[in-house]
Amino acid sequence: MSVQSAIRRRTAPDIRARKNGDPIVMLTSYHAHTAALVDRHCDVILVGDSLGNVMHGFETTVPVTLDMMILQGRAVMRGSQQALVVVDMPFGSYEASKEQAFHSAVRILKETLCGAVKLEGGVKMAETIAFLTARGVPVMGHVGLTPQSINTLGSFRAQGREEGTWQPIEDDARAVAEAGAFSMVIEAVAEPLARKITETVAIPTIGIGASPACDGQVLVLEDMLGLSPRAPKFVRRYGQLGPMIEAAIEGYARDVRSRAFPGPEHVYAMKSKRD
Ligand code: KIV
């Protein structure tokens, strides 16, 4: 008997085939329970290194490790059934050489069973992307604002807001597409530039603070749910979970202090002799 699941997960080639098609819907998730909810509505779940900010309270994604990504990638795979799960390669796990990138990517694929990895960078990473894709590792690129480079960039400012600065970003996008990536994230880039890149490259672009013309969109789940205390300008809040969670915690604390919780329905009676 086959042990394969009846539900077929989306694959990197499925997403690659969505260029100029129905918009690709992607959200981040780092846990099994949120992955199950996201899975019902999204094509791609990104286990982003933004987990460093969201789960661990780091100011940047620089401290995130491969082990942290693998642990949460496994949780998301267990919680989801249909979406393509993409796991971010964290800072320091792929930049030294294409061989280092291959070993890190293989650990991610083998230990999480996810369908693809994502890495930041354009022209400088093109050789690495080609090396990985030629060896069976589907790669999602990430151009524009690349948060792992915060220490050389100096700030998380949007990119390409003056036309004179467009060329290197266009070169990055072209290099990622030509190297064999199956799609690319464009983060925090002037709208006309993101639109132009989307019209020019052959693979789907997935925007975050980019353009409605992109082939898909991604947001950090906790940002759009209203759980993150601060969120960038490009986030639309689809919920206000922060205040809802706080009200629930406040109610619980009040009930414990007044002995209103637990109630009779929450405690175990003694077994009767006949049971
Ligand atoms: O880590 C992340 O959440 C990301 C998205 C911002 C695209 O890379």
PDB file of C-alpha atoms and ligand atoms in Angstrom:
ATOM      1  CA  MET A   1       0.000   0.000   0.000  1.00  0.00           C
ATOM      2  CA  SER A   2       1.252   3.468  -0.859  1.00  0.00           C
ATOM      3  CA  VAL A   3       2.231   5.639   2.074  1.00  0.00           C
ATOM      4  CA  GLN A   4       1.821   8.801  -0.007  1.00  0.00           C
ATOM      5  CA  SER A   5      -0.836  11.226   1.179  1.00  0.00           C
ATOM      6  CA  ALA A   6      -3.981  11.562  -0.956  1.00  0.00           C
ATOM      7  CA  ILE A   7      -3.604  15.358  -0.892  1.00  0.00           C
ATOM      8  CA  ARG A   8      -0.943  16.584  -3.270  1.00  0.00           C
ATOM      9  CA  ARG A   9       1.124  19.499  -2.049  1.00  0.00           C
ATOM     10  CA  ARG A  10       1.876  22.385  -4.357  1.00  0.00           C
ATOM     11  CA  THR A  11       5.400  22.274  -5.749  1.00  0.00           C
ATOM     12  CA  ALA A  12       7.944  24.829  -6.872  1.00  0.00           C
ATOM     13  CA  PRO A  13       7.131  24.068 -10.564  1.00  0.00           C
ATOM     14  CA  ASP A  14       3.409  24.688  -9.802  1.00  0.00           C
ATOM     15  CA  ILE A  15       4.310  28.150  -8.484  1.00  0.00           C
ATOM     16  CA  ARG A  16       6.736  28.788 -11.379  1.00  0.00           C
ATOM     17  CA  ALA A  17       3.841  28.095 -13.784  1.00  0.00           C
ATOM     18  CA  ARG A  18       1.752  30.905 -12.210  1.00  0.00           C
ATOM     19  CA  LYS A  19       3.639  33.710 -14.034  1.00  0.00           C
ATOM     20  CA  ASN A  20       0.986  36.161 -15.316  1.00  0.00           C
ATOM     21  CA  GLY A  21      -1.701  33.849 -13.859  1.00  0.00           C
ATOM     22  CA  ASP A  22      -3.930  34.040 -10.783  1.00  0.00           C
ATOM     23  CA  PRO A  23      -2.137  35.945  -8.005  1.00  0.00           C
ATOM     24  CA  ILE A  24       0.012  33.752  -5.733  1.00  0.00           C
ATOM     25  CA  VAL A  25      -1.043  34.047  -2.073  1.00  0.00           C
ATOM     26  CA  MET A  26       1.751  33.634   0.462  1.00  0.00           C
ATOM     27  CA  LEU A  27       1.948  34.235   4.227  1.00  0.00           C
ATOM     28  CA  THR A  28       4.534  33.400   6.846  1.00  0.00           C
ATOM     29  CA  SER A  29       3.984  30.841   9.571  1.00  0.00           C
ATOM     30  CA  TYR A  30       6.307  29.388  12.182  1.00  0.00           C
ATOM     31  CA  HIS A  31       3.982  27.054  14.124  1.00  0.00           C
ATOM     32  CA  ALA A  32       1.850  23.975  13.436  1.00  0.00           C
ATOM     33  CA  HIS A  33      -1.454  25.597  14.490  1.00  0.00           C
ATOM     34  CA  THR A  34      -1.102  28.767  12.412  1.00  0.00           C
ATOM     35  CA  ALA A  35       0.257  26.691   9.507  1.00  0.00           C
ATOM     36  CA  ALA A  36      -2.994  24.665   9.482  1.00  0.00           C
ATOM     37  CA  LEU A  37      -5.036  27.894   9.179  1.00  0.00           C
ATOM     38  CA  VAL A  38      -2.787  29.465   6.551  1.00  0.00           C
ATOM     39  CA  ASP A  39      -2.703  26.203   4.584  1.00  0.00           C
ATOM     40  CA  ARG A  40      -6.460  26.366   3.893  1.00  0.00           C
ATOM     41  CA  HIS A  41      -6.186  29.667   2.038  1.00  0.00           C
ATOM     42  CA  CYS A  42      -2.651  30.159   0.744  1.00  0.00           C
ATOM     43  CA  ASP A  43      -0.558  28.711  -2.074  1.00  0.00           C
ATOM     44  CA  VAL A  44       2.760  29.124  -0.263  1.00  0.00           C
ATOM     45  CA  ILE A  45       3.732  29.184   3.420  1.00  0.00           C
ATOM     46  CA  LEU A  46       7.007  30.939   4.117  1.00  0.00           C
ATOM     47  CA  VAL A  47       8.902  29.906   7.236  1.00  0.00           C
ATOM     48  CA  GLY A  48      10.656  33.259   7.192  1.00  0.00           C
ATOM     49  CA  ASP A  49      13.677  34.276   9.195  1.00  0.00           C
ATOM     50  CA  SER A  50      11.395  37.063  10.445  1.00  0.00           C
ATOM     51  CA  LEU A  51      10.754  34.463  13.166  1.00  0.00           C
ATOM     52  CA  GLY A  52      13.813  36.050  14.762  1.00  0.00           C
ATOM     53  CA  ASN A  53      11.808  39.269  15.240  1.00  0.00           C
ATOM     54  CA  VAL A  54       8.371  37.738  15.819  1.00  0.00           C
ATOM     55  CA  MET A  55       9.141  34.729  18.039  1.00  0.00           C
ATOM     56  CA  HIS A  56      12.421  35.719  19.637  1.00  0.00           C
ATOM     57  CA  GLY A  57      12.222  39.526  19.888  1.00  0.00           C
ATOM     58  CA  PHE A  58      15.488  40.194  18.009  1.00  0.00           C
ATOM     59  CA  GLU A  59      15.820  43.640  16.378  1.00  0.00           C
ATOM     60  CA  THR A  60      17.143  42.058  13.148  1.00  0.00           C
ATOM     61  CA  THR A  61      17.224  38.645  11.450  1.00  0.00           C
ATOM     62  CA  VAL A  62      21.023  38.403  11.745  1.00  0.00           C
ATOM     63  CA  PRO A  63      21.060  36.203  14.917  1.00  0.00           C
ATOM     64  CA  VAL A  64      18.745  33.543  13.402  1.00  0.00           C
ATOM     65  CA  THR A  65      20.405  30.116  13.016  1.00  0.00           C
ATOM     66  CA  LEU A  66      19.889  27.141  10.703  1.00  0.00           C
ATOM     67  CA  ASP A  67      18.702  25.036  13.665  1.00  0.00           C
ATOM     68  CA  MET A  68      16.024  27.632  14.500  1.00  0.00           C
ATOM     69  CA  MET A  69      14.759  27.563  10.889  1.00  0.00           C
ATOM     70  CA  ILE A  70      14.725  23.763  10.769  1.00  0.00           C
ATOM     71  CA  LEU A  71      12.815  23.417  14.060  1.00  0.00           C
ATOM     72  CA  GLN A  72      10.025  25.770  12.925  1.00  0.00           C
ATOM     73  CA  GLY A  73      10.070  24.357   9.380  1.00  0.00           C
ATOM     74  CA  ARG A  74       9.287  20.918  10.800  1.00  0.00           C
ATOM     75  CA  ALA A  75       6.393  22.322  12.855  1.00  0.00           C
ATOM     76  CA  VAL A  76       4.919  24.048   9.783  1.00  0.00           C
ATOM     77  CA  MET A  77       5.231  20.900   7.666  1.00  0.00           C
ATOM     78  CA  ARG A  78       3.392  18.912  10.361  1.00  0.00           C
ATOM     79  CA  GLY A  79       0.619  21.516  10.487  1.00  0.00           C
ATOM     80  CA  SER A  80       0.053  21.885   6.736  1.00  0.00           C
ATOM     81  CA  GLN A  81      -0.991  19.600   3.893  1.00  0.00           C
ATOM     82  CA  GLN A  82      -1.458  21.513   0.652  1.00  0.00           C
ATOM     83  CA  ALA A  83       0.691  24.634   0.456  1.00  0.00           C
ATOM     84  CA  LEU A  84       4.250  24.710  -0.803  1.00  0.00           C
ATOM     85  CA  VAL A  85       6.389  25.303   2.296  1.00  0.00           C
ATOM     86  CA  VAL A  86       9.467  27.469   1.676  1.00  0.00           C
ATOM     87  CA  VAL A  87      12.076  27.790   4.445  1.00  0.00           C
ATOM     88  CA  ASP A  88      14.409  30.804   4.618  1.00  0.00           C
ATOM     89  CA  MET A  89      18.153  30.194   4.644  1.00  0.00           C
ATOM     90  CA  PRO A  90      19.374  32.341   7.561  1.00  0.00           C
ATOM     91  CA  PHE A  91      22.280  34.800   7.500  1.00  0.00           C
ATOM     92  CA  GLY A  92      25.631  33.001   7.539  1.00  0.00           C
ATOM     93  CA  SER A  93      24.315  29.670   6.239  1.00  0.00           C
ATOM     94  CA  TYR A  94      24.915  30.228   2.497  1.00  0.00           C
ATOM     95  CA  GLU A  95      27.058  33.267   1.658  1.00  0.00           C
ATOM     96  CA  ALA A  96      30.556  31.773   2.165  1.00  0.00           C
ATOM     97  CA  SER A  97      30.432  29.444  -0.855  1.00  0.00           C
ATOM     98  CA  LYS A  98      28.021  27.559  -3.094  1.00  0.00           C
ATOM     99  CA  GLU A  99      29.070  24.350  -1.328  1.00  0.00           C
ATOM    100  CA  GLN A 100      28.159  25.842   2.068  1.00  0.00           C
ATOM    101  CA  ALA A 101      24.789  26.859   0.588  1.00  0.00           C
ATOM    102  CA  PHE A 102      24.233  23.341  -0.768  1.00  0.00           C
ATOM    103  CA  HIS A 103      24.980  21.681   2.597  1.00  0.00           C
ATOM    104  CA  SER A 104      22.676  24.081   4.457  1.00  0.00           C
ATOM    105  CA  ALA A 105      19.886  23.700   1.880  1.00  0.00           C
ATOM    106  CA  VAL A 106      20.150  19.903   1.986  1.00  0.00           C
ATOM    107  CA  ARG A 107      19.841  19.960   5.781  1.00  0.00           C
ATOM    108  CA  ILE A 108      16.700  22.091   5.444  1.00  0.00           C
ATOM    109  CA  LEU A 109      15.116  19.840   2.792  1.00  0.00           C
ATOM    110  CA  LYS A 110      16.005  16.551   4.526  1.00  0.00           C
ATOM    111  CA  GLU A 111      15.173  17.572   8.092  1.00  0.00           C
ATOM    112  CA  THR A 112      11.969  19.529   7.413  1.00  0.00           C
ATOM    113  CA  LEU A 113      10.729  17.829   4.193  1.00  0.00           C
ATOM    114  CA  CYS A 114       9.782  21.296   2.877  1.00  0.00           C
ATOM    115  CA  GLY A 115       9.598  21.944  -0.883  1.00  0.00           C
ATOM    116  CA  ALA A 116      12.016  24.846  -1.393  1.00  0.00           C
ATOM    117  CA  VAL A 117      14.403  27.300   0.238  1.00  0.00           C
ATOM    118  CA  LYS A 118      14.648  31.090  -0.028  1.00  0.00           C
ATOM    119  CA  LEU A 119      17.821  33.167   0.040  1.00  0.00           C
ATOM    120  CA  GLU A 120      18.530  36.886  -0.175  1.00  0.00           C
ATOM    121  CA  GLY A 121      20.655  38.561  -2.841  1.00  0.00           C
ATOM    122  CA  GLY A 122      20.857  39.035  -6.603  1.00  0.00           C
ATOM    123  CA  VAL A 123      23.917  39.214  -8.835  1.00  0.00           C
ATOM    124  CA  LYS A 124      26.213  38.080  -6.003  1.00  0.00           C
ATOM    125  CA  MET A 125      24.080  34.999  -5.317  1.00  0.00           C
ATOM    126  CA  ALA A 126      23.356  34.011  -8.941  1.00  0.00           C
ATOM    127  CA  GLU A 127      26.125  31.405  -9.098  1.00  0.00           C
ATOM    128  CA  THR A 128      24.907  29.866  -5.835  1.00  0.00           C
ATOM    129  CA  ILE A 129      21.298  29.764  -7.058  1.00  0.00           C
ATOM    130  CA  ALA A 130      22.397  28.046 -10.296  1.00  0.00           C
ATOM    131  CA  PHE A 131      24.487  25.534  -8.288  1.00  0.00           C
ATOM    132  CA  LEU A 132      21.571  24.683  -5.990  1.00  0.00           C
ATOM    133  CA  THR A 133      18.897  24.410  -8.686  1.00  0.00           C
ATOM    134  CA  ALA A 134      21.173  22.198 -10.843  1.00  0.00           C
ATOM    135  CA  ARG A 135      21.438  19.850  -7.847  1.00  0.00           C
ATOM    136  CA  GLY A 136      17.754  19.481  -7.015  1.00  0.00           C
ATOM    137  CA  VAL A 137      17.198  22.373  -4.619  1.00  0.00           C
ATOM    138  CA  PRO A 138      14.318  24.681  -5.659  1.00  0.00           C
ATOM    139  CA  VAL A 139      15.241  28.273  -4.797  1.00  0.00           C
ATOM    140  CA  MET A 140      13.050  31.327  -4.246  1.00  0.00           C
ATOM    141  CA  GLY A 141      15.090  34.542  -4.624  1.00  0.00           C
ATOM    142  CA  HIS A 142      14.703  37.740  -2.573  1.00  0.00           C
ATOM    143  CA  VAL A 143      15.716  41.155  -3.991  1.00  0.00           C
ATOM    144  CA  GLY A 144      15.172  44.826  -3.174  1.00  0.00           C
ATOM    145  CA  LEU A 145      15.433  45.348   0.574  1.00  0.00           C
ATOM    146  CA  THR A 146      17.407  42.394   1.931  1.00  0.00           C
ATOM    147  CA  PRO A 147      17.067  42.591   5.745  1.00  0.00           C
ATOM    148  CA  GLN A 148      19.947  40.164   6.436  1.00  0.00           C
ATOM    149  CA  SER A 149      22.308  42.887   5.077  1.00  0.00           C
ATOM    150  CA  ILE A 150      21.132  45.449   7.642  1.00  0.00           C
ATOM    151  CA  ASN A 151      24.647  45.942   8.994  1.00  0.00           C
ATOM    152  CA  THR A 152      25.944  47.072   5.582  1.00  0.00           C
ATOM    153  CA  LEU A 153      22.711  48.830   4.496  1.00  0.00           C
ATOM    154  CA  GLY A 154      22.434  50.836   7.722  1.00  0.00           C
ATOM    155  CA  SER A 155      18.605  51.004   7.704  1.00  0.00           C
ATOM    156  CA  PHE A 156      15.458  49.217   6.511  1.00  0.00           C
ATOM    157  CA  ARG A 157      14.634  52.016   4.007  1.00  0.00           C
ATOM    158  CA  ALA A 158      12.678  51.239   0.817  1.00  0.00           C
ATOM    159  CA  GLN A 159      14.876  50.797  -2.265  1.00  0.00           C
ATOM    160  CA  GLY A 160      14.756  52.347  -5.751  1.00  0.00           C
ATOM    161  CA  ARG A 161      12.839  55.524  -4.910  1.00  0.00           C
ATOM    162  CA  GLU A 162      15.121  57.532  -7.238  1.00  0.00           C
ATOM    163  CA  GLU A 163      15.310  56.332 -10.827  1.00  0.00           C
ATOM    164  CA  GLY A 164      19.114  56.613 -10.800  1.00  0.00           C
ATOM    165  CA  THR A 165      19.248  53.751  -8.274  1.00  0.00           C
ATOM    166  CA  TRP A 166      17.169  51.274 -10.306  1.00  0.00           C
ATOM    167  CA  GLN A 167      19.855  49.562 -12.383  1.00  0.00           C
ATOM    168  CA  PRO A 168      21.499  47.395  -9.679  1.00  0.00           C
ATOM    169  CA  ILE A 169      18.081  46.220  -8.457  1.00  0.00           C
ATOM    170  CA  GLU A 170      16.986  45.344 -12.004  1.00  0.00           C
ATOM    171  CA  ASP A 171      20.294  43.516 -12.505  1.00  0.00           C
ATOM    172  CA  ASP A 172      19.698  41.558  -9.284  1.00  0.00           C
ATOM    173  CA  ALA A 173      16.197  40.498 -10.369  1.00  0.00           C
ATOM    174  CA  ARG A 174      17.387  39.437 -13.836  1.00  0.00           C
ATOM    175  CA  ALA A 175      20.332  37.494 -12.354  1.00  0.00           C
ATOM    176  CA  VAL A 176      18.063  35.593  -9.927  1.00  0.00           C
ATOM    177  CA  ALA A 177      15.618  34.669 -12.721  1.00  0.00           C
ATOM    178  CA  GLU A 178      18.352  33.631 -15.163  1.00  0.00           C
ATOM    179  CA  ALA A 179      20.098  31.539 -12.474  1.00  0.00           C
ATOM    180  CA  GLY A 180      17.031  29.274 -12.271  1.00  0.00           C
ATOM    181  CA  ALA A 181      15.060  30.474  -9.249  1.00  0.00           C
ATOM    182  CA  PHE A 182      11.395  29.435  -9.506  1.00  0.00           C
ATOM    183  CA  SER A 183      10.128  32.772  -8.136  1.00  0.00           C
ATOM    184  CA  MET A 184      11.410  35.785  -6.238  1.00  0.00           C
ATOM    185  CA  VAL A 185      10.286  38.026  -3.396  1.00  0.00           C
ATOM    186  CA  ILE A 186      10.608  41.762  -4.104  1.00  0.00           C
ATOM    187  CA  GLU A 187      10.698  43.608  -0.765  1.00  0.00           C
ATOM    188  CA  ALA A 188      10.220  47.351  -0.098  1.00  0.00           C
ATOM    189  CA  VAL A 189      10.895  48.672  -3.589  1.00  0.00           C
ATOM    190  CA  ALA A 190       9.389  51.727  -5.337  1.00  0.00           C
ATOM    191  CA  GLU A 191       6.133  50.650  -7.018  1.00  0.00           C
ATOM    192  CA  PRO A 192       7.092  51.528 -10.637  1.00  0.00           C
ATOM    193  CA  LEU A 193      10.342  49.584 -10.314  1.00  0.00           C
ATOM    194  CA  ALA A 194       8.608  46.486  -8.893  1.00  0.00           C
ATOM    195  CA  ARG A 195       6.076  46.710 -11.748  1.00  0.00           C
ATOM    196  CA  LYS A 196       8.873  46.998 -14.332  1.00  0.00           C
ATOM    197  CA  ILE A 197      10.762  44.003 -12.873  1.00  0.00           C
ATOM    198  CA  THR A 198       7.536  41.946 -12.883  1.00  0.00           C
ATOM    199  CA  GLU A 199       6.972  42.799 -16.557  1.00  0.00           C
ATOM    200  CA  THR A 200      10.573  41.975 -17.441  1.00  0.00           C
ATOM    201  CA  VAL A 201      11.509  38.752 -15.640  1.00  0.00           C
ATOM    202  CA  ALA A 202      10.234  35.338 -16.734  1.00  0.00           C
ATOM    203  CA  ILE A 203       9.503  34.006 -13.206  1.00  0.00           C
ATOM    204  CA  PRO A 204       6.739  35.030 -10.773  1.00  0.00           C
ATOM    205  CA  THR A 205       7.465  37.981  -8.495  1.00  0.00           C
ATOM    206  CA  ILE A 206       5.954  38.005  -4.995  1.00  0.00           C
ATOM    207  CA  GLY A 207       5.708  41.496  -3.558  1.00  0.00           C
ATOM    208  CA  ILE A 208       5.928  42.810  -0.002  1.00  0.00           C
ATOM    209  CA  GLY A 209       5.840  46.596  -0.053  1.00  0.00           C
ATOM    210  CA  ALA A 210       6.289  46.366  -3.830  1.00  0.00           C
ATOM    211  CA  SER A 211       3.388  46.553  -6.329  1.00  0.00           C
ATOM    212  CA  PRO A 212      -0.120  45.189  -6.933  1.00  0.00           C
ATOM    213  CA  ALA A 213       1.231  44.235 -10.377  1.00  0.00           C
ATOM    214  CA  CYS A 214       3.454  41.540  -8.820  1.00  0.00           C
ATOM    215  CA  ASP A 215       2.469  37.937  -9.585  1.00  0.00           C
ATOM    216  CA  GLY A 216       1.748  37.379  -5.881  1.00  0.00           C
ATOM    217  CA  GLN A 217       1.877  38.990  -2.437  1.00  0.00           C
ATOM    218  CA  VAL A 218       3.346  38.011   0.923  1.00  0.00           C
ATOM    219  CA  LEU A 219       3.003  39.442   4.434  1.00  0.00           C
ATOM    220  CA  VAL A 220       4.256  38.417   7.856  1.00  0.00           C
ATOM    221  CA  LEU A 221       1.237  36.737   9.501  1.00  0.00           C
ATOM    222  CA  GLU A 222       1.611  38.441  12.904  1.00  0.00           C
ATOM    223  CA  ASP A 223       1.839  41.872  11.191  1.00  0.00           C
ATOM    224  CA  MET A 224      -1.408  41.431   9.242  1.00  0.00           C
ATOM    225  CA  LEU A 225      -3.183  39.933  12.282  1.00  0.00           C
ATOM    226  CA  GLY A 226      -2.392  42.993  14.403  1.00  0.00           C
ATOM    227  CA  LEU A 227      -0.209  41.017  16.804  1.00  0.00           C
ATOM    228  CA  SER A 228       3.087  42.804  16.123  1.00  0.00           C
ATOM    229  CA  PRO A 229       3.442  45.984  18.188  1.00  0.00           C
ATOM    230  CA  ARG A 230       4.916  47.838  15.143  1.00  0.00           C
ATOM    231  CA  ALA A 231       4.448  47.045  11.468  1.00  0.00           C
ATOM    232  CA  PRO A 232       5.882  48.589   8.297  1.00  0.00           C
ATOM    233  CA  LYS A 233       3.855  51.014   6.110  1.00  0.00           C
ATOM    234  CA  PHE A 234       3.128  48.299   3.548  1.00  0.00           C
ATOM    235  CA  VAL A 235       1.127  46.117   5.971  1.00  0.00           C
ATOM    236  CA  ARG A 236      -2.674  46.118   5.903  1.00  0.00           C
ATOM    237  CA  ARG A 237      -4.066  44.959   9.273  1.00  0.00           C
ATOM    238  CA  TYR A 238      -6.722  42.280   8.667  1.00  0.00           C
ATOM    239  CA  GLY A 239      -7.272  41.736  12.390  1.00  0.00           C
ATOM    240  CA  GLN A 240      -6.551  43.237  15.818  1.00  0.00           C
ATOM    241  CA  LEU A 241      -5.424  40.114  17.643  1.00  0.00           C
ATOM    242  CA  GLY A 242      -3.114  41.940  20.078  1.00  0.00           C
ATOM    243  CA  PRO A 243      -5.967  43.725  21.945  1.00  0.00           C
ATOM    244  CA  MET A 244      -8.177  40.584  21.745  1.00  0.00           C
ATOM    245  CA  ILE A 245      -5.481  38.398  23.316  1.00  0.00           C
ATOM    246  CA  GLU A 246      -4.785  40.975  26.008  1.00  0.00           C
ATOM    247  CA  ALA A 247      -8.508  41.228  26.887  1.00  0.00           C
ATOM    248  CA  ALA A 248      -8.659  37.408  27.220  1.00  0.00           C
ATOM    249  CA  ILE A 249      -5.583  37.337  29.474  1.00  0.00           C
ATOM    250  CA  GLU A 250      -7.002  40.181  31.573  1.00  0.00           C
ATOM    251  CA  GLY A 251     -10.276  38.224  32.009  1.00  0.00           C
ATOM    252  CA  TYR A 252      -8.402  35.071  33.027  1.00  0.00           C
ATOM    253  CA  ALA A 253      -6.264  36.942  35.588  1.00  0.00           C
ATOM    254  CA  ARG A 254      -9.400  38.595  37.029  1.00  0.00           C
ATOM    255  CA  ASP A 255     -11.218  35.229  37.321  1.00  0.00           C
ATOM    256  CA  VAL A 256      -8.251  33.484  38.960  1.00  0.00           C
ATOM    257  CA  ARG A 257      -7.869  36.307  41.494  1.00  0.00           C
ATOM    258  CA  SER A 258     -11.596  36.312  42.331  1.00  0.00           C
ATOM    259  CA  ARG A 259     -11.766  32.447  42.321  1.00  0.00           C
ATOM    260  CA  ALA A 260     -14.398  32.580  39.510  1.00  0.00           C
ATOM    261  CA  PHE A 261     -12.150  30.160  37.557  1.00  0.00           C
ATOM    262  CA  PRO A 262     -12.060  27.183  37.590  1.00  0.00           C
ATOM    263  CA  GLY A 263     -15.835  26.618  37.793  1.00  0.00           C
ATOM    264  CA  PRO A 264     -17.561  23.358  38.756  1.00  0.00           C
ATOM    265  CA  GLU A 265     -17.504  22.314  35.060  1.00  0.00           C
ATOM    266  CA  HIS A 266     -13.695  22.476  34.974  1.00  0.00           C
ATOM    267  CA  VAL A 267     -12.964  20.126  37.892  1.00  0.00           C
ATOM    268  CA  TYR A 268     -13.098  16.320  38.251  1.00  0.00           C
ATOM    269  CA  ALA A 269     -15.647  14.774  40.613  1.00  0.00           C
ATOM    270  CA  MET A 270     -14.790  11.537  42.438  1.00  0.00           C
ATOM    271  CA  LYS A 271     -15.711   8.346  40.538  1.00  0.00           C
ATOM    272  CA  SER A 272     -18.851   6.720  41.928  1.00  0.00           C
ATOM    273  CA  LYS A 273     -18.395   3.120  43.164  1.00  0.00           C
ATOM    274  CA  ARG A 274     -20.392   1.755  40.152  1.00  0.00           C
ATOM    275  CA  ASP A 275     -18.079   3.399  37.504  1.00  0.00           C
TER     276      ASP A 275
HETATM  277  O1  KIV B   1      11.394  36.406   6.683  1.00  0.00           O
HETATM  278  C1  KIV B   1      10.364  36.834   6.132  1.00  0.00           C
HETATM  279  O2  KIV B   1       9.278  36.895   6.713  1.00  0.00           O
HETATM  280  C2  KIV B   1      10.494  37.271   4.746  1.00  0.00           C
HETATM  281  C3  KIV B   1       9.337  38.036   4.173  1.00  0.00           C
HETATM  282  C4  KIV B   1       9.422  39.435   4.631  1.00  0.00           C
HETATM  283  C5  KIV B   1       9.275  37.932   2.699  1.00  0.00           C
HETATM  284  O3  KIV B   1      11.488  37.058   4.124  1.00  0.00           O
END
